[in-house]
Tab-separated table of C-alpha atoms and ligand atoms in Angstrom:
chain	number	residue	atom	x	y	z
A	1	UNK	CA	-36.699	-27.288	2.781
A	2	UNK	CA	-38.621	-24.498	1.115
A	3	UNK	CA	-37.807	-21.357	0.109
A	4	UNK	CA	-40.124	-18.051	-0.689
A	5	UNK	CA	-38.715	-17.064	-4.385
A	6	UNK	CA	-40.420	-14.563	-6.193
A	7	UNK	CA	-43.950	-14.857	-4.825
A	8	UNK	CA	-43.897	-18.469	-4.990
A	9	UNK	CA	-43.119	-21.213	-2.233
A	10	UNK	CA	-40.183	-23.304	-4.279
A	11	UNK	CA	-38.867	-26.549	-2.940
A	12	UNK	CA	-35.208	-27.095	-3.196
A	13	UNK	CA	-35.090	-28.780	-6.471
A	14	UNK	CA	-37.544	-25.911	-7.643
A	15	UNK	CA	-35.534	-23.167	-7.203
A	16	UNK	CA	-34.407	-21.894	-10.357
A	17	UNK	CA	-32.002	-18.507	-10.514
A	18	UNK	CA	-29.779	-17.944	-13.480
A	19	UNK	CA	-26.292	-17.514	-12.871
A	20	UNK	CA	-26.374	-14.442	-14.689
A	21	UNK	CA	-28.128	-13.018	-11.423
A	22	UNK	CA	-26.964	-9.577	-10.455
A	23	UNK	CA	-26.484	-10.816	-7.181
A	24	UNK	CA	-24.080	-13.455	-8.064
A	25	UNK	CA	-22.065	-11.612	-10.733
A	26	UNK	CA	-21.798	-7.837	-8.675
A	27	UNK	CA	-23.129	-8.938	-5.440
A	28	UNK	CA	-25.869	-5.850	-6.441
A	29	UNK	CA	-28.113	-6.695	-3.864
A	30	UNK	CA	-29.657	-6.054	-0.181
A	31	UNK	CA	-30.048	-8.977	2.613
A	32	UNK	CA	-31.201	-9.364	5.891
A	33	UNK	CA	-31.554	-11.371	9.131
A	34	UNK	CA	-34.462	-11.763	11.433
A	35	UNK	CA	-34.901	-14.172	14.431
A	36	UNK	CA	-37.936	-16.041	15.295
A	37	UNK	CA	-38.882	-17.577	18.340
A	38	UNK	CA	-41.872	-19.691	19.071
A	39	UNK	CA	-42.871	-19.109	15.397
A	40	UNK	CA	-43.008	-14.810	16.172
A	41	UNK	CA	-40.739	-13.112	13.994
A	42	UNK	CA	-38.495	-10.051	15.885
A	43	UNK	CA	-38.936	-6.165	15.041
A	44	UNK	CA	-40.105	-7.844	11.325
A	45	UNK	CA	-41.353	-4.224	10.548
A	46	UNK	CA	-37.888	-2.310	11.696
A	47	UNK	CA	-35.705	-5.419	9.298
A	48	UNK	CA	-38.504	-4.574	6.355
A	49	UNK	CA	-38.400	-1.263	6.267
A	50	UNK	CA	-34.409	-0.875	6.912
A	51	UNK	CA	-34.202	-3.364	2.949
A	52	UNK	CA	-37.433	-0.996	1.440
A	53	UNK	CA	-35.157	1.977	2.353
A	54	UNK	CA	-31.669	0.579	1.046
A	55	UNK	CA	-34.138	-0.182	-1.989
A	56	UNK	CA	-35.072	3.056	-2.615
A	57	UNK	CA	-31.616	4.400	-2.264
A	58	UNK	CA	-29.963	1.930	-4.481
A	59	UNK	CA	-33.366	1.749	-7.094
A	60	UNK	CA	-33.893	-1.889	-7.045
A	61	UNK	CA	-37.392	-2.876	-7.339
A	62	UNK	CA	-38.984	-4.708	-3.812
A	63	UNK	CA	-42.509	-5.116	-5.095
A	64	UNK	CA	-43.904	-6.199	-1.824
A	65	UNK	CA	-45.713	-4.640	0.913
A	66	UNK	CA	-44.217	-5.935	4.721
A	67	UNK	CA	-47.855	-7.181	5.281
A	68	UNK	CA	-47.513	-9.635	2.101
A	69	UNK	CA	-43.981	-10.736	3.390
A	70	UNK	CA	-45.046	-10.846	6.837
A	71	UNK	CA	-47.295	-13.198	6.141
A	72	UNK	CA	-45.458	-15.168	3.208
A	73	UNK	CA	-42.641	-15.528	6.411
A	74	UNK	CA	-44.625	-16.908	8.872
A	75	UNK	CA	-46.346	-19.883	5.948
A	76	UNK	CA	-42.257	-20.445	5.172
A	77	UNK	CA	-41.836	-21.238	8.807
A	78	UNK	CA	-44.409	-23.206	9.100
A	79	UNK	CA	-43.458	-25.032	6.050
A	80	UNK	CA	-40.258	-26.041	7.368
A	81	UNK	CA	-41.068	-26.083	10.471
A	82	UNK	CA	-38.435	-23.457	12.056
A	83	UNK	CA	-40.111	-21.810	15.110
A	84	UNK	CA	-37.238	-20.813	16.475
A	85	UNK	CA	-34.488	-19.915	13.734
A	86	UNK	CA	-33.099	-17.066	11.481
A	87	UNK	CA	-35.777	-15.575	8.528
A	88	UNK	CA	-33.091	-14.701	5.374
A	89	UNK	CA	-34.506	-11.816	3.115
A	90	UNK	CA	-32.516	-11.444	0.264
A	91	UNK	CA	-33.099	-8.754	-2.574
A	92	UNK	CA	-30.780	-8.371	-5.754
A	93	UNK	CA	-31.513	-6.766	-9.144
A	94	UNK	CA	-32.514	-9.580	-10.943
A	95	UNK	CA	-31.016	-11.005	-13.703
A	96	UNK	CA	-28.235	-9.325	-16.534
A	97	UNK	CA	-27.764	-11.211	-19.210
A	98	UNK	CA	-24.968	-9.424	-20.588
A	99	UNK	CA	-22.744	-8.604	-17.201
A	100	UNK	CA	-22.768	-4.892	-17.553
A	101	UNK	CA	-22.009	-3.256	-14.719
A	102	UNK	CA	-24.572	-0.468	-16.087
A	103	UNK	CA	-28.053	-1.492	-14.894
A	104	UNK	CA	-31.143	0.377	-17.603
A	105	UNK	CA	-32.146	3.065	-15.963
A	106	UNK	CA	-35.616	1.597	-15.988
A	107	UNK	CA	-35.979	-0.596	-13.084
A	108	UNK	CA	-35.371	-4.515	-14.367
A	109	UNK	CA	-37.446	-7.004	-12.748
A	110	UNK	CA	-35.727	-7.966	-8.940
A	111	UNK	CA	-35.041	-11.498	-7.548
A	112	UNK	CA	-36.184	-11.926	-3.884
A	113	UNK	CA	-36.164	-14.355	-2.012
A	114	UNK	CA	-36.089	-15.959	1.810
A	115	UNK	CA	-34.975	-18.765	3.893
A	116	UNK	CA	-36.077	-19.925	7.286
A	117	UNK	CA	-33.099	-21.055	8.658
A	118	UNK	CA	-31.695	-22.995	11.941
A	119	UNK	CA	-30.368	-21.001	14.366
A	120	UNK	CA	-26.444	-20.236	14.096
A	121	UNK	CA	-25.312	-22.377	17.333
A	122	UNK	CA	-23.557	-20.248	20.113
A	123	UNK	CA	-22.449	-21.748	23.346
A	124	UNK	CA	-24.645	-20.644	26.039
A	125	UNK	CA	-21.580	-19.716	28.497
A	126	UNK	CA	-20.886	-17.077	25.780
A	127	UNK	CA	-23.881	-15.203	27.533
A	128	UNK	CA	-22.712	-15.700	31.029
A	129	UNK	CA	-19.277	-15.237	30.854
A	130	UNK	CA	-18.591	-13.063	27.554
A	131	UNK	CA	-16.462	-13.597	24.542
A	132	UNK	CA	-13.407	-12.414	22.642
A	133	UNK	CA	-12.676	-9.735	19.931
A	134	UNK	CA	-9.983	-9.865	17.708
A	135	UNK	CA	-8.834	-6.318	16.265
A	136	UNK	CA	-9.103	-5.504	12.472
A	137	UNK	CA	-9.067	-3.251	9.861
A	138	UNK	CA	-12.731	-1.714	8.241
A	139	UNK	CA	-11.581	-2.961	4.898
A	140	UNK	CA	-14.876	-1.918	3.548
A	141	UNK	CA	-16.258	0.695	1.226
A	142	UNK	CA	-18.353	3.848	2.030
A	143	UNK	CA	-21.861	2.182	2.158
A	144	UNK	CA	-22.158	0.414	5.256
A	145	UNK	CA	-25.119	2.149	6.487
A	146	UNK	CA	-26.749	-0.178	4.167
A	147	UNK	CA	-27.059	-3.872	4.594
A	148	UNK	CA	-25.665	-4.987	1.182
A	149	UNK	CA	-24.698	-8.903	0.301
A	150	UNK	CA	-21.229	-7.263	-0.734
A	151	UNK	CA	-19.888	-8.991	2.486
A	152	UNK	CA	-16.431	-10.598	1.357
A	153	UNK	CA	-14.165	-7.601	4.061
A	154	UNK	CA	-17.054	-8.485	7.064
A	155	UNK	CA	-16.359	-12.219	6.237
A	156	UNK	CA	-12.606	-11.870	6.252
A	157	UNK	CA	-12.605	-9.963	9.307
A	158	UNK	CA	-15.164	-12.483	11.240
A	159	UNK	CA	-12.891	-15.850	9.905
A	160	UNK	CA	-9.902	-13.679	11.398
A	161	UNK	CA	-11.182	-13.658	14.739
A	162	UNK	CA	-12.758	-17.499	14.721
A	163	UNK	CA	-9.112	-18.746	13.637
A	164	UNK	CA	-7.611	-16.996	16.012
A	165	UNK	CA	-9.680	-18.056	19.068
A	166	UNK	CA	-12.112	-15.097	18.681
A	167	UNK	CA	-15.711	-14.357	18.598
A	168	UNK	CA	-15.944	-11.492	16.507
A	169	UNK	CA	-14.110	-8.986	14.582
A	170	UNK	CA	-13.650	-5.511	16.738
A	171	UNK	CA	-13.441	-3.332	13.501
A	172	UNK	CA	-11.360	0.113	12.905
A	173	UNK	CA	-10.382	2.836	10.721
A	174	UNK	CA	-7.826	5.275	10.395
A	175	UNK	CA	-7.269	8.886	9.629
A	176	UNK	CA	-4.592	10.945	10.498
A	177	UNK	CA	-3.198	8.437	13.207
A	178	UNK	CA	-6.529	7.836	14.693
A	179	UNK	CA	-8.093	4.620	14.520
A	180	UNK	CA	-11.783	4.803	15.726
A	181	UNK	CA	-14.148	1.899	15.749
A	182	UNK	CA	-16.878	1.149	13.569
A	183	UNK	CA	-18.651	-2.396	13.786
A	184	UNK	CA	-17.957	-5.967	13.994
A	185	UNK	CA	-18.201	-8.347	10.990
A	186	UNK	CA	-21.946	-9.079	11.849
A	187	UNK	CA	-22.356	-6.922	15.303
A	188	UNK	CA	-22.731	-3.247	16.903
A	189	UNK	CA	-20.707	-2.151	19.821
A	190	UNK	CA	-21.168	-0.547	23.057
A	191	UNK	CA	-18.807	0.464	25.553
A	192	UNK	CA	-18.723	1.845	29.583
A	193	UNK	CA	-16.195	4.235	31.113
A	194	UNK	CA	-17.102	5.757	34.174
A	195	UNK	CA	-20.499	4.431	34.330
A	196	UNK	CA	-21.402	6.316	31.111
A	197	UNK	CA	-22.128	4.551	27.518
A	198	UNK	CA	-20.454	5.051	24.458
A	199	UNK	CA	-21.281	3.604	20.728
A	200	UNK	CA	-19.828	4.684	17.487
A	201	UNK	CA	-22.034	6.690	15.639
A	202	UNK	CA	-23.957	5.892	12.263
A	203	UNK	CA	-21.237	7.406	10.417
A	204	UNK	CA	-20.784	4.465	7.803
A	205	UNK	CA	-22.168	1.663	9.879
A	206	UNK	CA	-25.017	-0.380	9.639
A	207	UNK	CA	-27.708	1.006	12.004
A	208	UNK	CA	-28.453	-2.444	13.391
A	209	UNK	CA	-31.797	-3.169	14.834
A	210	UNK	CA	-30.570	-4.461	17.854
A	211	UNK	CA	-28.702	-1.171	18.550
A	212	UNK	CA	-31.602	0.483	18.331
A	213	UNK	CA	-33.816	-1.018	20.779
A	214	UNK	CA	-30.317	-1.408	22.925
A	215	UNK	CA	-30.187	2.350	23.262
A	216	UNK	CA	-33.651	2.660	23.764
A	217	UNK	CA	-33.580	-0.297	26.721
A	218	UNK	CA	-30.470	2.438	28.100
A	219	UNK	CA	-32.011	5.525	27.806
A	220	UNK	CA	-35.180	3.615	29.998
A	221	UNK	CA	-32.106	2.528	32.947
A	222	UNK	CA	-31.265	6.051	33.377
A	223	UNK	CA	-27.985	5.932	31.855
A	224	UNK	CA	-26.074	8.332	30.026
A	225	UNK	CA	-25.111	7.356	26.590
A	226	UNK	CA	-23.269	8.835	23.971
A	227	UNK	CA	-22.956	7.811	20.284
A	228	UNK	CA	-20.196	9.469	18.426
A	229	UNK	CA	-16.995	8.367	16.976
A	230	UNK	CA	-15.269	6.330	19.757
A	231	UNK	CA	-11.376	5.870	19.440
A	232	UNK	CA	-9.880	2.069	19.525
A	233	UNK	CA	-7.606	3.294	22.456
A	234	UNK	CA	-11.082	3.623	24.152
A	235	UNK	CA	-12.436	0.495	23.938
A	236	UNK	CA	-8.781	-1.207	25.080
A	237	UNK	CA	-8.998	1.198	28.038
A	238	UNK	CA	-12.881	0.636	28.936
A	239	UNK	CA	-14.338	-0.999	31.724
A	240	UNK	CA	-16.959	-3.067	30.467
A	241	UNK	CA	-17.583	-3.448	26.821
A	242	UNK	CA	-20.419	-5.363	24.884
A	243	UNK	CA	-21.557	-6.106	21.226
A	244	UNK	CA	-25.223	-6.503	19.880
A	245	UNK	CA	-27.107	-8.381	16.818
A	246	UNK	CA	-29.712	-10.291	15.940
A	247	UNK	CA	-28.346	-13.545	16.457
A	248	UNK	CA	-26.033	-12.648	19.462
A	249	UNK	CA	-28.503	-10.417	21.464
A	250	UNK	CA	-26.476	-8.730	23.895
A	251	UNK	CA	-23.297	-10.350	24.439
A	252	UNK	CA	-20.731	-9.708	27.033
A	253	UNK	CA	-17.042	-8.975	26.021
A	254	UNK	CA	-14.452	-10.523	28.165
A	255	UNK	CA	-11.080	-9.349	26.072
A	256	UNK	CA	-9.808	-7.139	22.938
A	257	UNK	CA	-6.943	-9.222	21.852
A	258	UNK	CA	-4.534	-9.901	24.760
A	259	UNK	CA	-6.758	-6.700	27.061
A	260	UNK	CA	-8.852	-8.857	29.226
A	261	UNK	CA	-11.917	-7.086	31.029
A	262	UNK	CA	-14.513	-7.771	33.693
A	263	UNK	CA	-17.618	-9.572	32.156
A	264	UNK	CA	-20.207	-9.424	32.401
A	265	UNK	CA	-19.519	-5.925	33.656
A	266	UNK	CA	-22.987	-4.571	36.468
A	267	UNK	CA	-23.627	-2.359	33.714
A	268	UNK	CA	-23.423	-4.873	30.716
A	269	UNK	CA	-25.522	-7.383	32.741
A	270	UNK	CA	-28.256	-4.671	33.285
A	271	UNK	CA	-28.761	-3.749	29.781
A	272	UNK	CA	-28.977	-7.741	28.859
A	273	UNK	CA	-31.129	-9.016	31.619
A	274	UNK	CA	-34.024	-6.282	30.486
A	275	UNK	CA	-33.842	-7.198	26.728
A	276	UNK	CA	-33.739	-10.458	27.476
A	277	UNK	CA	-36.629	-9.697	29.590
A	278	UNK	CA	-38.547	-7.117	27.168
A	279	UNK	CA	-37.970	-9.360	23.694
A	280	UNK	CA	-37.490	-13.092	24.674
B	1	PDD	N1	-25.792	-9.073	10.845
B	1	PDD	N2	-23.350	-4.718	11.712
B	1	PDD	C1	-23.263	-5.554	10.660
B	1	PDD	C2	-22.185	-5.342	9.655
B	1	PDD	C3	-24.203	-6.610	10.511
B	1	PDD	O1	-24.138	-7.434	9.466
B	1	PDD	C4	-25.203	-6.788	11.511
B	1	PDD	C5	-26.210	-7.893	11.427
B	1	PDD	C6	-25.241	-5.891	12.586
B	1	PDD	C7	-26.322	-5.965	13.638
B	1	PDD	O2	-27.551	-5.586	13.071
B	1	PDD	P1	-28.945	-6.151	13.613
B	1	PDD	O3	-29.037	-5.767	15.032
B	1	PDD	O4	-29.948	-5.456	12.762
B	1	PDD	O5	-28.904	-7.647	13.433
B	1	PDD	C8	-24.311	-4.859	12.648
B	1	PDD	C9	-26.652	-10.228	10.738
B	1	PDD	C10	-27.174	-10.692	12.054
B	1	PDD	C11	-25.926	-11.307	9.962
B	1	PDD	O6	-25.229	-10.931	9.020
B	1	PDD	O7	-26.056	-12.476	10.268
């Protein structure tokens, strides 16, 4: 398989990163996930622009214009022959020889890289007949609106669902005795009451692609939607709730722990078949 490393196409034997990568020793470092299909890679300019932003905000150097990547993407896929698969983009702040968690304030040269991956597998049924969230904790710190590789809370909370017979993790926090919810380990969340939509807000959540064009697709249906902090209690109690990503699309919920719900709920099953229909 190849890989795209630092302007170069690398083979696997080729790829050479020292372990003193910032990435590795302070996880100091962006990522992201695209999907292709027939060799077309999805809203590439909305994933691009979400790392060049994080980038900015964090100072890492991304020396590349989305054009150059773009293109550098679709020659990786070809490579390895993925038409259909997951693009990884992965940006960290190059290498520290001496582990300081200082970095100079002059910018240090950045790694970055990508894969072209196979496509996660997910039972098609999933799609049809929806899947289940386990609750858990937001273990996570304050900069979730950014899609950092510090992942180790997102991968606790999505192994926590899969071994306990779940699909995802249905995130929360707390203050004063509330517990709202934020994300899912990998996912956004929408929910119906009353024939209206609800999401959490970006208040310290990744404002996932997906999401984006979600709302969009249910603005277009007519539907009311709201997206402001939504309490746990109001998910248990909804009547049709659904999460979104990359990889999952739009994906039915059937139950939130031992809460079972219709699904695909009419509403749910609207908002899928038309970005099914608009994007694949
Ligand atoms: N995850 N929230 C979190 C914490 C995520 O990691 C993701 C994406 C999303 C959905 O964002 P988008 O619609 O841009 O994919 C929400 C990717 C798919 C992953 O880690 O595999």
């Amino acid at each position: 398989m190849w890989a795209f490393l630092d302007g170069e196409f690398v083979e696997e034997k080729d790829r050479h990163i020292k372990l003193e990568n910032r990435g590795l020793t302070f996880a100091d470092g962006l990522f992201e996930v695209i999907r292709t299909i027939e060799s077309k890679i999805l809203f590439f300019e909305d994933h691009f622009s979400r790392m060049q932003k994080s980038a900015i905000h964090f100072d890492i150097d991304l020396p590349y214009c989305s054009e150059y990547i773009k293109n550098a993407a679709h020659e990786l896929i070809k490579k390895n022959g993925i038409e259909d698969g997951e693009l990884y983009l992965e940006l960290t702040r190059g290498t520290d020889l001496h582990r300081d968690h200082r970095y100079p304030p002059k910018r240090t040269p950045s790694t970055f890289f990508m894969l072209a991956l196979p496509l996660r597998h997910i039972d098609r049924e999933n799609w049809k007949k929806g899947v289940k969230l386990l609750t858990y904790p937001d273990l996570r710190h304050k900069l979730c609106e950014h899609k950092t590789i510090n992942l180790l809370p997102n991968v606790l909370a999505k192994n926590y669902a899969y071994s306990n017979g779940g699909y995802e993790a249905l995130m929360y926090r707390e203050e004063r005795n509330y517990r709202y919810v934020t994300e899912g380990g990998s996912s956004n969340y929408f929910m119906v009451k009353d024939g209206v939509l609800h999401t959490p807000e970006i208040d310290n959540i990744l404002p996932g692609i997906t999401r984006e064009k979600v709302t969009k697709i249910i603005h277009g249906l007519g539907y009311e939607l709201h997206e402001r902090r939504v309490g746990l209690e109001e998910f248990l109690t909804a009547d049709e709730v659904f999460l979104v990503s990359t990889v999952s699309r739009v994906m039915p919920v059937h139950s939130i722990d031992d809460v079972h719900f219709d699904a695909p709920g009419t509403i749910t099953l609207k908002v899928q078949e038309a970005y099914e229909k608009i994007f694949f």
